[in-house]
Short mmCIF file of C-alpha atoms (C1' of nucleotides) in Angstrom, two decimals:
data_model
loop_
_atom_site.label_atom_id
_atom_site.label_comp_id
_atom_site.label_asym_id
_atom_site.label_seq_id
_atom_site.Cartn_x
_atom_site.Cartn_y
_atom_site.Cartn_z
CA MET A 197 70.83 70.82 82.13
CA THR A 198 74.47 71.39 81.09
CA ALA A 199 77.46 71.70 83.20
CA ILE A 200 79.31 74.92 83.32
CA THR A 201 83.34 74.67 83.02
CA THR A 202 86.03 77.15 83.11
CA ILE A 203 89.12 77.18 80.55
CA GLU A 204 92.08 76.74 82.41
CA ASN A 205 93.67 80.08 83.38
CA LYS A 206 97.30 79.35 82.67
CA PRO A 207 99.25 82.23 83.42
CA GLU A 208 101.89 81.28 81.02
CA LYS A 209 103.10 84.50 79.20
CA THR A 210 102.05 83.36 75.60
CA ARG A 211 100.14 85.49 73.07
CA GLU A 212 97.63 84.31 71.46
CA ARG A 213 96.13 84.54 68.01
CA GLY A 214 92.80 86.43 68.07
CA ILE A 215 91.01 83.91 65.57
CA ASP A 216 91.86 81.45 68.16
CA ARG A 217 90.25 83.25 70.87
CA VAL A 218 87.39 83.87 68.76
CA LEU A 219 86.89 80.14 68.16
CA LYS A 220 87.42 79.30 71.89
CA LEU A 221 84.72 82.23 72.76
CA LEU A 222 82.12 80.70 70.75
CA ALA A 223 82.75 77.15 71.83
CA TYR A 224 82.57 78.71 75.75
CA LEU A 225 79.24 80.39 74.58
CA ASN A 226 77.77 77.14 73.29
CA GLU A 227 78.80 75.39 76.16
CA ARG A 228 77.18 77.64 78.72
CA GLY A 229 74.19 77.84 76.39
CA ASN A 230 72.83 81.27 77.48
CA PRO A 231 74.15 84.93 77.17
CA VAL A 232 77.29 85.63 79.42
CA ARG A 233 78.05 88.78 81.06
CA VAL A 234 81.04 90.34 79.04
CA ALA A 235 82.83 90.89 82.21
CA GLU A 236 83.12 87.56 83.07
CA LEU A 237 84.68 86.25 79.80
CA PRO A 238 88.42 87.05 80.35
CA LYS A 239 88.76 85.00 83.49
CA ALA A 240 86.65 82.24 82.04
CA LEU A 241 88.62 82.40 79.03
CA GLY A 242 91.91 83.00 80.48
CA ALA A 243 92.54 86.32 78.27
CA PRO A 244 93.35 89.69 78.75
CA ARG A 245 90.42 92.31 79.27
CA SER A 246 91.21 94.40 76.50
CA THR A 247 91.38 91.56 74.06
CA ILE A 248 88.38 90.16 75.24
CA TYR A 249 86.39 93.65 74.90
CA GLU A 250 87.89 94.05 71.42
CA LEU A 251 87.13 90.71 70.00
CA VAL A 252 83.62 91.31 71.29
CA ARG A 253 83.25 94.44 69.71
CA VAL A 254 84.38 93.14 66.32
CA LEU A 255 81.88 90.35 66.56
CA THR A 256 78.91 92.26 68.00
CA GLU A 257 79.51 94.85 65.07
CA SER A 258 79.48 92.13 62.55
CA GLY A 259 76.46 90.14 63.64
CA VAL A 260 78.08 87.22 64.85
CA LEU A 261 77.42 87.88 68.57
CA GLU A 262 74.55 90.28 69.99
CA LEU A 263 74.53 92.03 73.04
CA SER A 264 71.45 91.71 75.07
CA GLY A 265 69.76 92.87 78.18
CA ASP A 266 70.94 95.94 80.60
CA ASP A 267 74.16 94.11 82.03
CA ASN A 268 76.09 93.62 79.19
CA LYS A 269 75.48 89.98 78.45
CA VAL A 270 76.77 88.43 74.93
CA TYR A 271 75.40 85.46 72.95
CA PHE A 272 75.19 84.07 69.62
CA GLY A 273 73.95 86.79 66.85
CA LYS A 274 71.33 86.23 63.66
CA LEU A 275 74.38 86.00 61.44
CA ILE A 276 75.61 82.72 63.24
CA TYR A 277 71.95 81.27 62.61
CA LEU A 278 71.99 82.63 58.90
CA TYR A 279 75.25 80.95 58.43
CA GLY A 280 74.13 77.93 60.33
CA ILE A 281 71.25 77.13 58.21
CA ASN A 282 73.29 77.46 54.74
CA TYR A 283 75.05 74.37 56.17
CA LEU A 284 71.76 72.68 55.47
CA ARG A 285 72.13 73.24 51.80
CA GLU A 286 74.91 71.35 51.50
CA ASN A 287 74.08 68.75 54.20
CA ASP A 288 71.05 66.57 53.69
CA LEU A 289 71.63 64.43 57.14
CA VAL A 290 70.44 67.19 59.41
CA ARG A 291 67.49 68.21 56.92
CA ARG A 292 66.27 64.65 56.40
CA GLY A 293 67.37 63.52 59.70
CA SER A 294 65.14 66.27 61.08
CA ALA A 295 61.80 65.15 58.99
CA GLU A 296 62.43 61.71 60.17
CA VAL A 297 62.43 62.89 63.68
CA ASP A 298 59.35 64.73 62.92
CA ALA A 299 57.61 61.89 61.61
CA LEU A 300 58.73 59.60 64.16
CA SER A 301 57.28 61.53 66.78
CA LYS A 302 54.10 61.89 65.11
CA LEU A 303 53.88 58.06 64.56
CA THR A 304 54.61 57.35 68.33
CA GLY A 305 53.51 60.41 69.79
CA GLU A 306 56.77 60.54 71.89
CA THR A 307 59.77 62.92 72.14
CA SER A 308 62.29 62.15 69.23
CA GLU A 309 65.69 64.07 68.73
CA LEU A 310 68.22 64.10 66.52
CA CYS A 311 71.56 64.07 68.22
CA MET A 312 75.39 64.32 67.37
CA LEU A 313 78.46 63.93 69.47
CA HIS A 314 80.30 67.28 69.94
CA ARG A 315 83.14 67.20 72.28
CA ASN A 316 82.21 65.58 75.37
CA ARG A 317 78.70 65.96 75.18
CA GLN A 318 75.91 65.06 72.88
CA ALA A 319 74.36 68.04 71.24
CA ILE A 320 70.55 68.09 70.28
CA VAL A 321 70.19 69.16 66.81
CA HIS A 322 66.64 68.65 66.34
CA SER A 323 63.71 68.10 68.81
CA HIS A 324 59.99 67.14 68.06
CA SER A 325 58.15 67.23 71.59
CA GLY A 326 55.72 64.04 72.18
CA SER A 327 52.18 64.78 71.91
CA ARG A 328 50.83 63.45 75.31
CA PRO A 329 50.15 65.73 78.21
CA LEU A 330 53.33 64.81 80.38
CA ARG A 331 56.21 64.38 78.29
CA ILE A 332 60.16 64.96 78.37
CA SER A 333 62.55 66.76 76.03
CA SER A 334 65.55 68.63 75.74
CA GLU A 335 66.11 71.93 74.18
CA VAL A 336 67.69 72.33 70.74
CA GLY A 337 71.26 73.47 70.81
CA GLY A 338 71.77 71.88 74.70
CA GLN A 339 74.51 69.65 75.40
CA ILE A 340 73.69 66.55 77.66
CA PRO A 341 76.10 64.38 79.61
CA LEU A 342 76.72 61.14 77.60
CA PRO A 343 76.02 58.78 80.63
CA TRP A 344 72.56 60.13 80.81
CA THR A 345 71.15 58.40 78.02
CA ALA A 346 71.12 55.38 75.98
CA SER A 347 72.08 57.66 72.79
CA GLY A 348 75.20 58.62 74.84
CA ARG A 349 76.32 54.95 74.71
CA LEU A 350 75.73 54.58 71.26
CA LEU A 351 77.48 57.42 70.31
CA LEU A 352 80.60 56.37 72.01
CA ALA A 353 79.83 52.57 70.80
CA GLN A 354 82.80 52.79 68.00
CA MET A 355 85.53 53.72 70.27
CA THR A 356 88.18 52.08 72.63
CA SER A 357 87.67 52.04 76.57
CA SER A 358 90.47 54.62 77.06
CA GLU A 359 89.08 56.84 74.34
CA ILE A 360 85.64 56.67 76.12
CA GLU A 361 87.25 57.23 79.30
CA ALA A 362 89.27 60.32 77.82
CA LEU A 363 85.73 61.86 77.21
CA LEU A 364 84.08 61.65 80.69
CA SER A 365 84.49 64.07 83.28
CA PRO A 366 83.71 63.47 86.82
CA GLU A 367 80.21 65.55 87.22
CA ASP A 368 79.02 63.96 84.09
CA MET A 369 78.94 60.74 85.83
CA ILE A 370 76.36 62.04 88.34
CA LEU A 371 72.81 61.68 86.89
CA PRO A 372 70.03 64.30 87.83
CA ASN A 373 69.00 61.98 90.67
CA LYS A 374 72.38 62.44 92.29
CA LYS A 375 73.25 58.68 91.69
CA LEU A 376 76.51 57.95 90.60
CA VAL A 377 77.18 55.78 87.13
CA ALA A 378 80.68 53.81 87.61
CA VAL A 379 82.81 54.75 84.81
CA ALA A 380 83.48 51.06 83.99
CA ASP A 381 79.75 50.01 83.85
CA PHE A 382 79.26 53.11 81.30
CA VAL A 383 82.31 52.06 79.27
CA ALA A 384 80.78 48.47 79.27
CA ASP A 385 77.49 49.50 78.14
CA CYS A 386 79.08 51.60 75.49
CA ILE A 387 80.96 48.57 74.03
CA GLY A 388 77.68 46.41 74.51
CA ALA A 389 76.01 48.83 72.11
CA ARG A 390 78.40 48.25 69.43
CA GLY A 391 76.80 46.72 66.47
CA SER A 392 73.23 47.13 67.91
CA ASP A 393 70.49 48.76 65.99
CA ILE A 394 68.74 49.99 68.95
CA VAL A 395 69.98 50.58 72.54
CA ALA A 396 67.59 51.42 75.61
CA SER A 397 68.08 52.73 79.06
CA THR A 398 65.66 53.07 81.65
CA GLY A 399 65.31 55.49 84.70
CA LEU A 400 68.31 57.39 84.20
CA ILE A 401 67.34 61.04 83.70
CA SER A 402 64.37 60.14 86.11
CA SER A 403 62.27 57.34 87.31
CA PHE A 404 60.04 55.92 84.62
CA THR A 405 61.82 57.45 81.86
CA GLN A 406 63.23 55.42 79.07
CA CYS A 407 65.52 56.21 76.14
CA LEU A 408 65.58 54.35 73.04
CA ALA A 409 68.38 55.06 70.86
CA SER A 410 69.19 54.04 67.23
CA PRO A 411 72.40 54.80 65.06
CA ILE A 412 72.72 56.61 61.74
CA ARG A 413 74.77 55.09 59.53
CA GLY A 414 76.43 55.76 56.36
CA LEU A 415 76.42 53.63 53.10
CA MET A 416 77.26 49.84 53.61
CA GLY A 417 76.22 50.22 57.17
CA LYS A 418 79.15 52.11 58.21
CA PHE A 419 78.68 55.13 61.08
CA LEU A 420 79.44 58.52 59.39
CA PRO A 421 82.73 59.89 60.53
CA PRO A 422 83.21 60.68 63.18
CA PHE A 423 80.44 58.65 64.12
CA VAL A 424 78.33 61.47 65.58
CA TRP A 425 74.77 60.70 64.84
CA CYS A 426 72.03 59.27 66.35
CA CYS A 427 68.33 59.24 66.62
CA ARG A 428 66.66 58.79 70.14
CA TRP A 429 63.40 58.73 71.67
CA MET A 430 62.55 59.94 75.00
CA PHE A 431 59.22 59.12 76.75
CA MET A 432 57.67 58.03 80.11
CA ALA A 433 57.62 54.33 80.53
CA THR A 434 53.95 54.33 81.05
CA GLY A 435 52.93 55.78 77.79
CA TRP A 436 54.86 53.58 75.30
CA ARG A 437 52.94 51.96 72.81
CA SER A 438 55.02 50.10 70.33
CA MET B 329 69.03 82.50 42.68
CA THR B 330 71.89 84.24 44.01
CA ALA B 331 74.18 86.79 42.41
CA ILE B 332 77.71 86.54 42.96
CA THR B 333 79.94 89.52 43.75
CA THR B 334 83.47 89.55 44.06
CA ILE B 335 85.13 91.59 46.84
CA GLU B 336 87.17 94.51 45.51
CA ASN B 337 90.75 93.68 45.13
CA LYS B 338 92.42 96.80 46.07
CA PRO B 339 96.13 96.63 45.73
CA GLU B 340 96.42 98.59 48.87
CA LYS B 341 99.31 97.31 51.02
CA THR B 342 97.62 97.25 53.98
CA ARG B 343 97.78 94.29 55.96
CA GLU B 344 94.60 92.94 57.42
CA ARG B 345 93.52 91.04 60.75
CA GLY B 346 92.84 87.83 60.47
CA ILE B 347 89.44 88.01 62.26
CA ASP B 348 88.51 90.37 59.91
CA ARG B 349 89.33 88.27 56.85
CA VAL B 350 87.60 85.17 58.40
CA LEU B 351 84.34 87.57 58.96
CA LYS B 352 84.71 88.44 55.39
CA LEU B 353 85.32 84.68 54.35
CA LEU B 354 82.09 83.60 56.08
CA ALA B 355 80.21 86.22 54.78
CA TYR B 356 81.28 85.39 50.99
CA LEU B 357 80.50 81.72 51.62
CA ASN B 358 77.28 82.88 52.86
CA GLU B 359 76.41 85.06 49.90
CA ARG B 360 77.44 82.29 47.44
CA GLY B 361 75.31 79.80 49.20
CA ASN B 362 77.44 76.65 48.00
CA PRO B 363 80.69 75.11 48.64
CA VAL B 364 83.49 77.21 47.06
CA ARG B 365 86.92 75.99 45.78
CA VAL B 366 89.68 77.01 48.17
CA ALA B 367 91.98 78.14 45.33
CA GLU B 368 89.28 80.76 44.31
CA LEU B 369 89.19 82.45 47.77
CA PRO B 370 92.28 84.56 47.55
CA LYS B 371 91.32 86.44 44.48
CA ALA B 372 87.44 86.49 45.66
CA LEU B 373 88.63 88.25 48.95
CA GLY B 374 91.60 89.99 47.66
CA ALA B 375 93.79 88.29 50.23
CA PRO B 376 97.42 86.56 49.92
CA ARG B 377 97.16 82.86 49.13
CA SER B 378 99.16 81.95 52.24
CA THR B 379 96.96 83.93 54.59
CA ILE B 380 93.81 81.95 53.00
CA TYR B 381 95.33 78.41 53.20
CA GLU B 382 96.10 79.03 56.75
CA LEU B 383 92.69 80.75 57.97
CA VAL B 384 90.72 77.89 56.04
CA ARG B 385 92.93 75.52 57.64
CA VAL B 386 92.24 76.91 61.39
CA LEU B 387 88.35 76.99 60.78
CA THR B 388 88.35 73.71 59.03
CA GLU B 389 90.04 72.11 62.22
CA SER B 390 87.62 73.86 64.16
CA GLY B 391 84.69 72.39 62.28
CA VAL B 392 83.48 75.82 61.68
CA LEU B 393 84.21 75.25 57.99
CA GLU B 394 84.19 71.88 56.35
CA LEU B 395 86.01 70.83 53.43
CA SER B 396 83.98 68.57 50.74
CA GLY B 397 84.39 66.84 47.62
CA ASP B 398 87.21 66.00 45.42
CA ASP B 399 88.07 69.57 44.21
CA ASN B 400 89.07 71.18 47.64
CA LYS B 401 85.81 72.86 47.89
CA VAL B 402 84.95 74.74 51.26
CA TYR B 403 81.73 75.56 52.96
CA PHE B 404 79.91 75.97 56.31
CA GLY B 405 80.50 73.24 58.93
CA LYS B 406 78.21 71.50 61.19
CA LEU B 407 79.79 73.54 64.55
CA ILE B 408 78.62 76.72 62.59
CA TYR B 409 74.85 75.06 62.37
CA LEU B 410 75.24 74.11 66.26
CA TYR B 411 76.16 77.71 67.22
CA GLY B 412 73.57 78.96 65.13
CA ILE B 413 70.57 76.99 66.49
CA ASN B 414 72.14 78.12 70.02
CA TYR B 415 70.54 81.80 68.67
CA LEU B 416 67.13 79.87 69.18
CA ARG B 417 67.39 79.55 72.70
CA GLU B 418 67.55 83.41 73.51
CA ASN B 419 65.67 84.53 70.32
CA ASP B 420 62.21 83.43 70.47
CA LEU B 421 61.24 85.51 67.26
CA VAL B 422 62.72 82.97 64.66
CA ARG B 423 61.35 79.93 66.65
CA ARG B 424 57.69 81.38 67.07
CA GLY B 425 58.10 83.23 63.80
CA SER B 426 58.95 79.94 62.33
CA ALA B 427 55.95 78.12 63.75
CA GLU B 428 53.49 80.65 62.97
CA VAL B 429 54.78 80.21 59.23
CA ASP B 430 54.02 76.73 59.53
CA ALA B 431 50.83 77.40 60.68
CA LEU B 432 50.00 79.76 57.90
CA SER B 433 51.27 77.50 55.39
CA LYS B 434 48.84 74.60 56.59
CA LEU B 435 45.96 77.08 57.04
CA THR B 436 46.35 78.45 53.34
CA GLY B 437 48.12 75.56 51.74
CA GLU B 438 50.84 77.88 50.25
CA THR B 439 54.25 78.57 50.59
CA SER B 440 54.95 80.57 53.58
CA GLU B 441 58.19 82.13 54.76
CA LEU B 442 59.85 83.93 57.09
CA CYS B 443 62.64 86.74 55.95
CA MET B 444 64.97 89.16 57.07
CA LEU B 445 66.71 91.74 55.57
CA HIS B 446 70.59 90.85 55.56
CA ARG B 447 72.86 93.27 53.86
CA ASN B 448 71.53 94.11 50.57
CA ARG B 449 69.54 90.90 49.96
CA GLN B 450 66.50 89.25 51.85
CA ALA B 451 67.51 86.08 53.59
CA ILE B 452 65.01 83.02 53.84
CA VAL B 453 65.41 82.10 57.53
CA HIS B 454 62.32 79.57 57.62
CA SER B 455 60.17 78.31 54.80
CA HIS B 456 57.31 75.78 54.63
CA SER B 457 56.38 74.73 51.31
CA GLY B 458 52.67 74.66 50.46
CA SER B 459 50.77 71.73 49.65
CA ARG B 460 49.51 72.05 46.18
CA PRO B 461 51.43 70.10 43.38
CA LEU B 462 52.46 73.02 41.74
CA ARG B 463 54.17 75.47 44.22
CA ILE B 464 57.15 77.86 44.63
CA SER B 465 59.17 78.11 47.55
CA SER B 466 62.67 79.49 48.08
CA GLU B 467 65.55 77.54 49.77
CA VAL B 468 66.18 78.22 53.34
CA GLY B 469 69.28 80.15 53.94
CA GLY B 470 69.28 81.55 50.25
CA GLN B 471 69.20 85.53 49.44
CA ILE B 472 66.88 86.86 46.79
CA PRO B 473 66.93 90.46 45.22
CA LEU B 474 64.91 92.76 46.93
CA PRO B 475 63.26 94.07 44.21
CA TRP B 476 61.84 90.69 43.21
CA THR B 477 59.13 90.55 45.76
CA ALA B 478 56.63 92.44 47.99
CA SER B 479 58.64 91.32 50.94
CA GLY B 480 61.52 93.20 49.61
CA ARG B 481 59.40 96.55 49.63
CA LEU B 482 58.17 95.93 52.75
CA LEU B 483 61.96 95.17 54.31
CA LEU B 484 63.08 98.56 53.36
CA ALA B 485 59.66 100.63 53.69
CA GLN B 486 61.34 102.45 56.87
CA MET B 487 64.32 103.65 54.87
CA THR B 488 64.96 106.95 53.02
CA SER B 489 65.20 107.06 49.31
CA SER B 490 68.80 107.48 49.61
CA GLU B 491 69.20 104.57 52.10
CA ILE B 492 67.11 102.49 49.39
CA GLU B 493 69.34 103.32 46.39
CA ALA B 494 72.33 102.58 48.31
CA LEU B 495 71.24 99.20 48.94
CA LEU B 496 70.24 98.25 45.08
CA SER B 497 72.99 96.97 42.70
CA PRO B 498 72.14 96.99 39.17
CA GLU B 499 71.89 93.12 38.43
CA ASP B 500 69.34 92.72 41.04
CA MET B 501 67.14 95.28 39.30
CA ILE B 502 66.61 92.49 36.72
CA LEU B 503 63.75 90.14 37.38
CA PRO B 504 64.22 86.48 36.16
CA ASN B 505 62.23 87.08 33.10
CA LYS B 506 64.72 89.63 32.27
CA LYS B 507 62.59 92.57 32.64
CA LEU B 508 64.36 95.63 34.13
CA VAL B 509 62.70 97.21 37.54
CA ALA B 510 63.05 100.91 37.55
CA VAL B 511 64.82 102.16 40.55
CA ALA B 512 62.65 104.92 41.08
CA ASP B 513 59.22 102.88 40.60
CA PHE B 514 60.71 100.28 43.30
CA VAL B 515 61.80 103.22 45.58
CA ALA B 516 58.37 104.38 45.45
CA ASP B 517 57.00 101.08 46.05
CA CYS B 518 59.05 100.84 49.09
CA ILE B 519 58.01 104.23 50.60
CA GLY B 520 54.29 103.25 49.58
CA ALA B 521 54.43 100.30 51.66
CA ARG B 522 55.40 102.23 54.63
CA GLY B 523 52.64 101.70 57.47
CA SER B 524 51.08 98.73 55.32
CA ASP B 525 49.86 95.65 57.11
CA ILE B 526 50.28 93.54 54.19
CA VAL B 527 51.94 94.54 51.00
CA ALA B 528 51.38 92.47 47.53
CA SER B 529 53.03 91.91 44.30
CA THR B 530 52.11 89.95 41.21
CA GLY B 531 53.99 88.52 38.36
CA LEU B 532 57.41 89.64 39.69
CA ILE B 533 59.36 86.20 39.74
CA SER B 534 57.25 85.07 37.17
CA SER B 535 54.02 85.46 35.38
CA PHE B 536 51.10 84.11 37.64
CA THR B 537 53.03 84.45 41.01
CA GLN B 538 51.77 86.37 43.64
CA CYS B 539 53.65 87.54 46.91
CA LEU B 540 51.88 88.52 50.00
CA ALA B 541 54.02 90.11 52.77
CA SER B 542 53.48 91.24 55.95
CA PRO B 543 55.45 93.01 58.59
CA ILE B 544 56.68 91.57 62.04
CA ARG B 545 56.62 94.40 64.61
CA GLY B 546 57.95 94.98 67.97
CA LEU B 547 56.05 96.35 70.93
CA MET B 548 53.78 99.22 70.37
CA GLY B 549 53.66 98.39 66.63
CA LYS B 550 57.27 99.62 66.18
CA PHE B 551 59.43 97.81 63.81
CA LEU B 552 61.92 95.61 65.33
CA PRO B 553 65.47 97.07 64.83
CA PRO B 554 67.12 96.94 62.28
CA PHE B 555 63.59 96.76 60.70
CA VAL B 556 64.50 93.14 59.31
CA TRP B 557 61.70 90.79 59.78
CA CYS B 558 58.68 90.00 57.71
CA CYS B 559 56.51 86.92 56.88
CA ARG B 560 55.63 86.46 53.26
CA TRP B 561 53.36 83.89 51.35
CA MET B 562 54.42 83.10 47.78
CA PHE B 563 51.77 81.33 45.68
CA MET B 564 50.40 80.41 42.11
CA ALA B 565 47.47 83.18 41.51
CA THR B 566 45.12 80.38 40.44
CA GLY B 567 45.40 78.63 43.53
CA TRP B 568 44.73 81.20 45.92
CA ARG B 569 41.92 80.93 48.44
CA SER B 570 41.21 83.97 51.07
"C1'" DT C 376 80.33 110.13 102.50
"C1'" DG C 377 84.51 107.22 101.94
"C1'" DG C 378 86.38 103.07 100.89
"C1'" DC C 379 86.42 98.93 97.76
"C1'" DG C 380 85.74 95.87 94.05
"C1'" DT C 381 84.47 95.52 89.49
"C1'" DT C 382 83.79 97.12 84.88
"C1'" DG C 383 85.09 99.14 80.47
"C1'" DT C 384 88.78 101.92 78.18
"C1'" DC C 385 93.07 103.67 76.77
"C1'" DT C 386 97.99 103.22 75.60
"C1'" DG C 387 102.72 101.84 74.26
"C1'" DG C 388 106.00 98.27 73.67
"C1'" DT C 389 107.10 94.04 71.74
"C1'" DA C 390 105.60 89.12 70.18
"C1'" DT C 391 104.12 87.22 66.25
"C1'" DA C 392 100.68 87.10 62.30
"C1'" DT C 393 100.67 88.62 57.94
"C1'" DC C 394 102.50 89.07 53.71
"C1'" DG C 395 105.12 88.91 49.26
"C1'" DG C 396 107.30 86.03 46.48
"C1'" DA C 397 109.71 81.41 46.03
"C1'" DC C 398 109.21 76.81 44.77
"C1'" DA C 399 107.56 71.95 43.79
"C1'" DA C 400 103.79 69.20 42.49
"C1'" DT C 401 100.03 68.63 39.55
"C1'" DG C 402 97.11 68.72 35.09
"C1'" DA C 403 96.19 70.12 30.46
"C1'" DT C 404 97.35 71.37 26.18
"C1'" DC C 405 100.18 71.39 22.38
"C1'" DG D 881 107.70 64.91 26.17
"C1'" DA D 882 108.01 69.90 26.98
"C1'" DT D 883 105.76 73.97 28.38
"C1'" DC D 884 102.21 76.43 30.69
"C1'" DA D 885 99.19 77.63 34.22
"C1'" DT D 886 97.30 76.60 38.62
"C1'" DT D 887 97.51 74.86 43.19
"C1'" DG D 888 99.27 74.35 47.83
"C1'" DT D 889 103.15 75.09 50.81
"C1'" DC D 890 107.11 77.23 52.89
"C1'" DC D 891 110.05 81.00 54.49
"C1'" DG D 892 111.93 85.45 56.37
"C1'" DA D 893 110.93 90.40 56.94
"C1'" DT D 894 107.98 93.66 59.05
"C1'" DA D 895 103.51 96.02 60.13
"C1'" DT D 896 100.75 95.51 63.82
"C1'" DA D 897 97.66 92.95 66.81
"C1'" DC D 898 97.80 91.39 71.43
"C1'" DC D 899 98.86 92.50 75.97
"C1'" DA D 900 99.90 94.31 80.90
"C1'" DG D 901 98.90 97.87 83.34
"C1'" DA D 902 97.07 102.55 84.42
"C1'" DC D 903 92.87 104.85 84.87
"C1'" DA D 904 88.23 106.64 85.08
"C1'" DA D 905 83.45 105.45 86.07
"C1'" DC D 906 80.12 103.22 88.46
"C1'" DG D 907 77.85 100.54 92.39
"C1'" DC D 908 77.60 98.57 96.56
"C1'" DC D 909 78.55 98.60 101.55
"C1'" DA D 910 79.27 100.17 106.04
#
DNA sequence: TGGCGTTGTCTGGTATATCGGACAATGATC
DNA sequence: GATCATTGTCCGATATACCAGACAACGCCA
């Protein structure tokens, strides 16, 4: 469910600092969402082969990345997971939000998820699948195009039209059912979601699916900077019980 | 529950690559387990002030780290969390292990935790608190001295005596009740745990507490390299029901 | 079996990141 | 108000990381 993008391979002869390359490498792996062959990283990241092999060596030695499989694929390692759960110790939002999502899912029997805006996608931070035999859910860590869901509209509700348009890529405007979402319509939906406590969408990901999304606000009703969080429910329309 | 260590500040005039400094910085924050003032990092990491301020700037800009509070403290950012949950997509062990831990906790009513060996500590990867009014648990992400628990003994069971001794620091041999664990006794416990399916300890962290630990093995009964995983139960002795 | 493309490692040159130290701003103390 | 210690930024020198390109090994294909 994730789109693959390749970083522009500008043949400009500027050296790049190793740290910057590492950050891009991690972002790329996150964007891909699965292990990637080391050999394809130089081209994907627009970096020299020797540089990439050396960075991967350093990062796998430290445990930040791990090599897997027979064809020299690389992905996030357990150290990153360990560091990541440290984040929760100082950030109640994800912990409490996850607990609320679990509770909501049990209450309604439907898939509930905690999402955040990450770059130009929505990232699934926590997910609790519904209990009904037929249900839909996203994979935790996955990144979904914003135009596909009500939560996508809600996450962009506080932005200006030009800010919203800057985040959209042509391939993300195409729904899984191949239908095209008009940019103008999507922008209007986002702006229309402004100030709403709940936003709904129907039949975007597939027929009969509905998405309800609700913003997570900070104190005094303000959105948490940078306005990235929301809670959403994904369910088959036929099974909803209020 | 974490011990604070400072990286040796050797005044050797060797420059250090930025990536290496970043990895040490992340490891230090993980070890500390809470936000740290940026100003104390140079000394803690044995690095020049300008270098550290620059690295922190780059990492906070990218979202890997976040600044918090009024006194310029830094800790892991949401990007690290996001990258970390990606790890789960390709690593069933943590996901299934966490589910098992949850199930075990519900079954027994006691605190259950998934742990791994990380450097010279045991790291709490997942925890599910018991349901009884009085219960003990560790904080996810926290790192606990190995001599304090049965799981510590189990995690080191496959090592040689000298390997075990190399991992022990004097301050970790002191229990929360101020009693000193003899290195020789601890090493004997570890070696004694070899091949066991379950290891128990009583009254280490506090009187009346018991810890049961069980190894997580790979196929063919082998420990998963590098033999880092186990599941443990922490409970008050008076409440145990088999 | 030979040719080809890809992968992974290695090496020396040079562009620049790292560093020490200077300096200004800030807050605490006397 | 002066002094002191600490913090955070800045700058030029230089140690070295980054890079292009060479090379060996490997697998695939005709």
